[in-house]
Amino acid sequence: MAAYAYDQERVAILLGTIIRNNSSEKSTAWLQQRLQVYQETGSLPQFNQTFTAIPRFTGKDIISLTPSDSSGLEAAVPAFFVHGWTLDRLVRVWWLLQLPAGSQTAYIDAVENLFNAAEMNELAALYSALPLLAWPEEWKQRTAEGIRSNIGIVQEAIMLHNPYPAQYLDEPAWNQLVMKAIFTEKPLHHITGLDKRSNAALAAILTDFAHERWAAGRKVSPMQWRLLAGFITEANFADITRVWHSADQTEKAAAALTLSQSDYPPARQLLAQDSALAGEIQHGTLSWDTIAEKSEY
């Protein structure tokens, strides 16, 4: 079995190009010197020291990418997303690609030791690197543990714009990720694979959560009803009907989108009561992206 699920050498080159285009000559020279030393010695302590020291030599400016950079990464690792990253995070992720993956045990031990010793920004870089780590099946438990973190930057590194969870997590862990994102008010539309991984169990958890919010006199974000799309049943139809009749037009629009994605006959009949909303959905002027723009989070 191959260690990597993608062309590791190609991605390392792509990331290296982005790093050079965003770095000073001094930081580039430092990084190349550290890489040469590591390649010559194979010293794991030196590898770890470099991983920790990177921000001091690269800085933390937000990187810029060319259209070619973006398209190249998308072709190599679909949905891998580095827009908005700081340079030190990108360099740390690239540095991880220099770690030999020939021995599965040695590689996993080395990366796990980095996780165990990491401070906040190092953890964010490690979790951002999940789509690129070798032996991807081995990081499911580590990812599930990370979901329970209360550190915002770590939560976002796992939850947002990260294709790894949707591709590898089992259903309970995936559902925990989505609900943790809801509890911590993360933008659901930035969770990669949200629609693909929707499931009946998650829809049931959401409706229970909505009942709790309503009982406490609190609102439910319109974006959350996206999780019910495709899973409307007799058991939860009253809930989406309640949202449909909301005086809040964004909530009603969210209900309309949810109804439009259901094969449940009463759902289609309810949507037909508002031809204007149905028309907006049909013509693409009403979508989950437009709901996200109008929602509080």
Coordinates of N, CA, C and O in Angstrom, one line a residue, residues 9-135:
E9 N 5.6 14.2 -4.2 CA 6.7 15.0 -4.7 C 6.1 16.3 -5.5 O 6.7 17.4 -5.3
R10 N 5.1 16.1 -6.2 CA 4.5 17.2 -7.0 C 4.0 18.3 -6.0 O 4.2 19.5 -6.2
V11 N 3.3 17.8 -4.9 CA 2.7 18.8 -4.0 C 3.8 19.5 -3.2 O 3.7 20.7 -3.0
A12 N 4.9 18.8 -2.9 CA 6.0 19.5 -2.2 C 6.6 20.5 -3.1 O 7.0 21.6 -2.6
I13 N 6.7 20.3 -4.4 CA 7.2 21.3 -5.3 C 6.3 22.5 -5.4 O 6.7 23.6 -5.4
L14 N 5.0 22.2 -5.5 CA 4.0 23.3 -5.6 C 4.1 24.2 -4.3 O 4.1 25.4 -4.4
L15 N 4.1 23.6 -3.2 CA 4.2 24.3 -1.9 C 5.5 25.1 -1.8 O 5.5 26.2 -1.3
G16 N 6.5 24.4 -2.3 CA 7.8 25.1 -2.2 C 7.9 26.4 -3.1 O 8.5 27.4 -2.7
T17 N 7.2 26.3 -4.2 CA 7.1 27.5 -5.1 C 6.4 28.6 -4.4 O 6.8 29.8 -4.5
I18 N 5.2 28.3 -3.8 CA 4.5 29.3 -3.1 C 5.3 29.9 -2.0 O 5.2 31.1 -1.7
I19 N 6.0 29.1 -1.3 CA 6.8 29.5 -0.1 C 7.9 30.5 -0.6 O 8.1 31.6 -0.1
R20 N 8.6 30.2 -1.7 CA 9.6 31.1 -2.2 C 9.0 32.4 -2.7 O 9.7 33.4 -2.5
N21 N 7.9 32.3 -3.3 CA 7.2 33.6 -3.8 C 6.7 34.5 -2.7 O 6.4 35.6 -2.9
N22 N 6.6 33.9 -1.5 CA 6.1 34.7 -0.3 C 7.2 35.0 0.7 O 6.9 35.5 1.8
S23 N 8.4 34.6 0.5 CA 9.5 34.6 1.5 C 10.6 35.6 1.1 O 10.8 35.9 -0.1
S24 N 11.3 36.0 2.1 CA 12.5 36.8 1.9 C 13.7 35.9 1.5 O 13.6 34.7 1.7
E25 N 14.7 36.5 0.9 CA 15.9 35.7 0.6 C 16.5 35.1 1.8 O 17.0 34.0 1.8
K26 N 16.5 35.8 2.9 CA 17.1 35.4 4.2 C 16.3 34.1 4.7 O 17.0 33.1 5.1
S27 N 15.0 34.2 4.7 CA 14.2 33.0 5.3 C 14.3 31.8 4.3 O 14.4 30.7 4.8
T28 N 14.4 32.1 3.0 CA 14.5 31.0 2.0 C 15.9 30.3 2.2 O 16.0 29.1 2.2
A29 N 16.9 31.1 2.4 CA 18.2 30.5 2.7 C 18.3 29.7 3.9 O 18.9 28.6 4.0
W30 N 17.7 30.2 5.0 CA 17.6 29.5 6.3 C 16.9 28.2 6.1 O 17.4 27.1 6.5
L31 N 15.8 28.2 5.4 CA 15.0 27.0 5.2 C 15.8 25.9 4.4 O 15.8 24.7 4.7
Q32 N 16.5 26.4 3.4 CA 17.2 25.4 2.5 C 18.4 24.9 3.3 O 18.8 23.7 3.2
Q33 N 19.0 25.7 4.2 CA 20.1 25.2 5.0 C 19.6 24.1 6.0 O 20.3 23.1 6.2
R34 N 18.4 24.4 6.6 CA 17.9 23.4 7.5 C 17.5 22.1 6.8 O 17.7 21.0 7.3
L35 N 17.0 22.2 5.6 CA 16.6 21.0 4.8 C 17.9 20.2 4.5 O 17.9 19.0 4.6
Q36 N 18.9 20.9 4.1 CA 20.2 20.2 3.7 C 20.7 19.5 4.9 O 21.2 18.3 4.8
V37 N 20.7 20.1 6.0 CA 21.2 19.4 7.3 C 20.4 18.2 7.6 O 20.9 17.1 7.9
Y38 N 19.1 18.3 7.5 CA 18.2 17.2 7.8 C 18.4 16.0 6.8 O 18.5 14.9 7.1
Q39 N 18.6 16.4 5.5 CA 18.8 15.3 4.5 C 20.1 14.6 4.7 O 20.2 13.4 4.4
E40 N 21.1 15.4 5.2 CA 22.4 14.8 5.4 C 22.5 13.9 6.6 O 23.2 12.9 6.7
T41 N 21.7 14.3 7.7 CA 21.9 13.6 9.0 C 20.7 12.8 9.3 O 20.8 11.8 10.1
G42 N 19.5 13.1 8.8 CA 18.3 12.3 9.2 C 18.0 12.5 10.6 O 17.3 11.6 11.2
S43 N 18.4 13.6 11.2 CA 18.3 13.8 12.7 C 16.8 14.2 13.0 O 16.4 15.3 12.6
L44 N 16.1 13.3 13.7 CA 14.7 13.7 14.1 C 14.7 14.9 15.1 O 13.8 15.7 14.9
P45 N 15.6 14.9 16.0 CA 15.6 16.1 16.9 C 15.8 17.4 16.1 O 15.1 18.4 16.4
Q46 N 16.6 17.4 15.1 CA 16.8 18.6 14.2 C 15.6 18.9 13.4 O 15.2 20.0 13.3
F47 N 14.9 17.8 13.0 CA 13.6 18.0 12.2 C 12.6 18.7 13.1 O 11.9 19.7 12.7
N48 N 12.5 18.2 14.4 CA 11.5 18.8 15.3 C 11.9 20.2 15.7 O 11.0 21.1 15.8
Q49 N 13.1 20.5 15.9 CA 13.6 21.8 16.2 C 13.2 22.8 15.1 O 12.8 24.0 15.4
T50 N 13.4 22.4 13.9 CA 13.1 23.2 12.7 C 11.6 23.5 12.7 O 11.2 24.7 12.5
F51 N 10.8 22.5 12.9 CA 9.4 22.7 12.9 C 8.9 23.7 13.9 O 8.1 24.6 13.6
T52 N 9.5 23.7 15.0 CA 9.2 24.7 16.1 C 9.7 26.1 15.8 O 9.0 27.1 16.0
A53 N 10.9 26.1 15.2 CA 11.5 27.4 14.9 C 11.0 28.2 13.7 O 11.3 29.4 13.6
I54 N 10.3 27.5 12.9 CA 9.9 28.1 11.6 C 9.3 29.6 11.7 O 9.8 30.4 10.9
P55 N 8.4 29.9 12.6 CA 7.8 31.2 12.6 C 8.8 32.3 12.8 O 8.7 33.5 12.3
R56 N 9.9 32.0 13.6 CA 10.9 33.0 13.9 C 11.7 33.4 12.7 O 12.2 34.6 12.6
F57 N 11.7 32.6 11.7 CA 12.5 32.9 10.5 C 11.7 33.2 9.2 O 12.2 33.8 8.3
T58 N 10.4 32.8 9.2 CA 9.6 33.1 8.1 C 8.6 34.2 8.3 O 8.2 34.8 7.4
G59 N 8.3 34.5 9.6 CA 7.2 35.5 9.8 C 5.9 34.9 9.7 O 5.7 33.7 9.3
K60 N 4.8 35.7 9.9 CA 3.5 35.2 10.0 C 2.6 36.0 9.0 O 1.4 36.1 9.3
D61 N 3.1 36.5 7.9 CA 2.3 37.2 7.0 C 1.3 36.3 6.3 O 1.7 35.1 6.1
I62 N 0.2 36.8 5.8 CA -0.8 36.0 5.0 C -0.2 35.8 3.7 O 0.3 36.7 3.0
I63 N -0.2 34.5 3.2 CA 0.4 34.2 1.9 C -0.5 34.7 0.8 O -1.7 34.9 0.9
S64 N 0.1 35.0 -0.4 CA -0.7 35.2 -1.6 C -0.4 34.1 -2.6 O 0.7 33.6 -2.6
L65 N -1.4 33.8 -3.4 CA -1.3 32.7 -4.4 C -1.7 33.3 -5.8 O -2.6 34.1 -5.9
T66 N -1.1 32.7 -6.8 CA -1.4 33.0 -8.2 C -2.5 32.0 -8.6 O -2.7 31.0 -7.9
P67 N -3.3 32.3 -9.6 CA -4.3 31.4 -10.1 C -3.6 30.0 -10.5 O -4.3 29.0 -10.3
S68 N -2.4 30.0 -10.9 CA -1.7 28.8 -11.2 C -1.4 28.0 -10.0 O -1.5 26.7 -10.0
D69 N -1.1 28.7 -8.9 CA -0.8 28.0 -7.6 C -2.1 27.3 -7.2 O -2.1 26.1 -6.8
S70 N -3.2 28.0 -7.2 CA -4.5 27.4 -6.8 C -4.9 26.3 -7.6 O -5.4 25.2 -7.1
S71 N -4.9 26.4 -8.9 CA -5.3 25.3 -9.8 C -4.4 24.1 -9.7 O -4.9 23.0 -9.8
G72 N -3.1 24.4 -9.5 CA -2.2 23.2 -9.4 C -2.5 22.4 -8.1 O -2.5 21.2 -8.2
L73 N -2.7 23.1 -7.0 CA -3.0 22.4 -5.8 C -4.3 21.7 -5.9 O -4.5 20.5 -5.4
E74 N -5.3 22.3 -6.5 CA -6.6 21.7 -6.6 C -6.6 20.4 -7.4 O -7.2 19.4 -7.1
A75 N -5.7 20.4 -8.5 CA -5.6 19.3 -9.3 C -4.8 18.2 -8.6 O -5.1 17.0 -8.8
A76 N -3.9 18.5 -7.8 CA -3.1 17.5 -7.1 C -3.8 16.9 -5.9 O -3.7 15.7 -5.7
V77 N -4.4 17.8 -5.1 CA -5.2 17.3 -3.9 C -6.5 18.0 -3.9 O -6.6 19.1 -3.3
P78 N -7.5 17.5 -4.5 CA -8.8 18.2 -4.6 C -9.3 18.7 -3.2 O -9.3 17.9 -2.2
A79 N -9.7 19.9 -3.2 CA -10.3 20.6 -2.0 C -9.3 21.0 -0.9 O -9.6 21.5 0.1
F80 N -8.0 20.7 -1.2 CA -6.9 21.1 -0.3 C -6.9 22.7 -0.4 O -6.8 23.2 -1.5
F81 N -6.9 23.4 0.7 CA -7.2 24.8 0.7 C -6.1 25.5 1.6 O -6.0 25.2 2.8
V82 N -5.3 26.4 1.0 CA -4.3 27.1 1.8 C -4.6 28.7 1.7 O -3.8 29.4 2.3
H83 N -5.6 29.1 1.1 CA -6.0 30.5 1.0 C -6.2 31.1 2.5 O -6.8 30.4 3.3
G84 N -5.5 32.2 2.7 CA -5.7 32.8 4.0 C -4.7 32.3 5.1 O -4.7 32.7 6.2
W85 N -3.9 31.3 4.7 CA -2.9 30.8 5.6 C -1.8 31.8 5.9 O -1.5 32.6 5.0
T86 N -1.2 31.7 7.0 CA 0.0 32.5 7.3 C 1.2 31.7 6.7 O 1.2 30.4 6.5
L87 N 2.3 32.4 6.4 CA 3.5 31.7 5.8 C 4.0 30.7 6.7 O 4.4 29.6 6.2
D88 N 4.1 30.9 8.0 CA 4.7 29.9 8.9 C 3.9 28.6 8.9 O 4.4 27.5 9.0
R89 N 2.5 28.7 8.8 CA 1.7 27.5 8.7 C 2.0 26.7 7.4 O 2.2 25.5 7.5
L90 N 2.1 27.4 6.3 CA 2.4 26.8 5.1 C 3.8 26.1 5.1 O 3.9 25.0 4.6
V91 N 4.8 26.8 5.6 CA 6.1 26.2 5.7 C 6.1 25.0 6.6 O 6.8 24.0 6.3
R92 N 5.4 25.0 7.7 CA 5.4 23.8 8.6 C 4.7 22.7 7.9 O 5.2 21.5 8.0
V93 N 3.7 22.9 7.1 CA 3.0 21.8 6.4 C 4.0 21.3 5.3 O 4.1 20.1 5.1
W94 N 4.7 22.2 4.6 CA 5.7 21.7 3.6 C 6.8 20.9 4.3 O 7.3 19.9 3.8
W95 N 7.2 21.4 5.4 CA 8.3 20.7 6.2 C 7.9 19.3 6.5 O 8.7 18.4 6.4
L96 N 6.7 19.1 6.9 CA 6.2 17.7 7.1 C 6.4 16.8 5.9 O 6.5 15.6 6.1
L97 N 6.3 17.3 4.7 CA 6.4 16.5 3.5 C 7.9 16.1 3.3 O 8.1 15.2 2.5
Q98 N 8.8 16.6 4.1 CA 10.2 16.2 4.0 C 10.5 15.0 4.9 O 11.6 14.4 4.8
L99 N 9.5 14.6 5.7 CA 9.7 13.5 6.6 C 9.6 12.2 5.9 O 8.6 11.9 5.2
P100 N 10.6 11.3 5.9 CA 10.5 10.0 5.1 C 9.3 9.2 5.6 O 9.1 9.1 6.8
A101 N 8.6 8.6 4.7 CA 7.4 7.8 5.0 C 7.6 6.3 4.7 O 6.6 5.6 4.7
G102 N 8.9 5.9 4.5 CA 9.1 4.5 4.1 C 8.7 3.5 5.2 O 8.2 2.5 4.9
S103 N 9.0 3.9 6.4 CA 8.6 3.1 7.6 C 7.4 3.6 8.2 O 7.4 4.8 8.7
Q104 N 6.3 2.9 8.1 CA 5.0 3.4 8.6 C 5.1 3.7 10.1 O 4.6 4.7 10.6
T105 N 5.7 2.8 10.8 CA 5.8 2.9 12.3 C 6.6 4.1 12.7 O 6.2 4.9 13.5
A106 N 7.8 4.3 12.0 CA 8.6 5.4 12.4 C 8.0 6.7 12.0 O 8.1 7.7 12.8
Y107 N 7.3 6.8 10.9 CA 6.7 8.0 10.4 C 5.5 8.4 11.4 O 5.5 9.5 11.8
I108 N 4.7 7.4 11.7 CA 3.6 7.7 12.6 C 4.1 8.2 14.0 O 3.6 9.1 14.6
D109 N 5.1 7.5 14.5 CA 5.7 7.9 15.8 C 6.2 9.3 15.8 O 6.0 10.1 16.7
A110 N 6.9 9.7 14.7 CA 7.5 11.0 14.5 C 6.4 12.1 14.5 O 6.5 13.1 15.2
V111 N 5.3 11.8 13.8 CA 4.2 12.8 13.7 C 3.4 12.9 15.0 O 3.1 14.0 15.4
E112 N 3.2 11.7 15.6 CA 2.5 11.7 16.8 C 3.3 12.5 17.9 O 2.7 13.2 18.7
N113 N 4.6 12.4 17.9 CA 5.4 13.1 18.9 C 5.3 14.6 18.7 O 5.3 15.4 19.7
L114 N 5.1 15.0 17.4 CA 4.9 16.4 17.1 C 3.6 16.9 17.7 O 3.5 17.9 18.3
F115 N 2.6 16.1 17.5 CA 1.2 16.4 18.0 C 1.3 16.5 19.5 O 0.7 17.5 20.1
N116 N 1.9 15.6 20.2 CA 1.9 15.5 21.6 C 2.7 16.7 22.3 O 2.4 17.1 23.4
A117 N 3.7 17.2 21.5 CA 4.5 18.3 22.1 C 4.1 19.7 21.6 O 4.6 20.7 22.0
A118 N 3.0 19.7 20.7 CA 2.7 21.0 20.0 C 2.0 22.0 20.9 O 1.2 21.7 21.7
E119 N 2.4 23.3 20.6 CA 1.6 24.4 21.1 C 0.5 24.7 20.1 O 0.3 24.0 19.1
M120 N -0.3 25.7 20.4 CA -1.5 26.0 19.7 C -1.3 26.2 18.2 O -2.0 25.5 17.4
N121 N -0.3 27.0 17.8 CA -0.1 27.2 16.3 C 0.5 26.0 15.6 O 0.2 25.8 14.5
E122 N 1.3 25.3 16.4 CA 1.8 24.0 15.8 C 0.7 23.0 15.6 O 0.7 22.3 14.6
L123 N -0.2 22.9 16.6 CA -1.3 22.0 16.4 C -2.2 22.4 15.2 O -2.6 21.5 14.4
A124 N -2.4 23.7 15.0 CA -3.2 24.1 13.8 C -2.5 23.7 12.5 O -3.2 23.3 11.6
A125 N -1.2 23.9 12.5 CA -0.5 23.5 11.3 C -0.6 21.9 11.1 O -0.8 21.5 9.9
L126 N -0.4 21.2 12.1 CA -0.5 19.7 12.0 C -1.9 19.3 11.5 O -2.0 18.4 10.7
Y127 N -2.9 19.9 12.1 CA -4.3 19.5 11.6 C -4.6 20.0 10.2 O -5.3 19.3 9.5
S128 N -4.0 21.1 9.9 CA -4.1 21.6 8.5 C -3.5 20.7 7.5 O -3.9 20.6 6.3
A129 N -2.4 20.0 8.0 CA -1.7 19.1 7.1 C -2.3 17.7 6.9 O -1.8 16.9 6.2
L130 N -3.4 17.4 7.6 CA -4.1 16.1 7.6 C -4.3 15.6 6.1 O -4.0 14.4 5.9
P131 N -4.7 16.4 5.2 CA -4.9 15.9 3.8 C -3.6 15.5 3.1 O -3.7 14.8 2.1
L132 N -2.5 15.9 3.7 CA -1.2 15.6 3.1 C -0.3 14.6 3.8 O 0.7 14.1 3.3
L133 N -0.7 14.2 5.0 CA 0.1 13.2 5.8 C 0.1 11.9 5.1 O -0.9 11.4 4.5
A134 N 1.2 11.2 5.2 CA 1.3 9.8 4.8 C 0.4 8.9 5.6 O 0.1 9.3 6.8
W135 N 0.1 7.7 5.1 CA -0.7 6.7 5.8 C -2.0 7.4 6.4 O -2.3 7.4 7.6

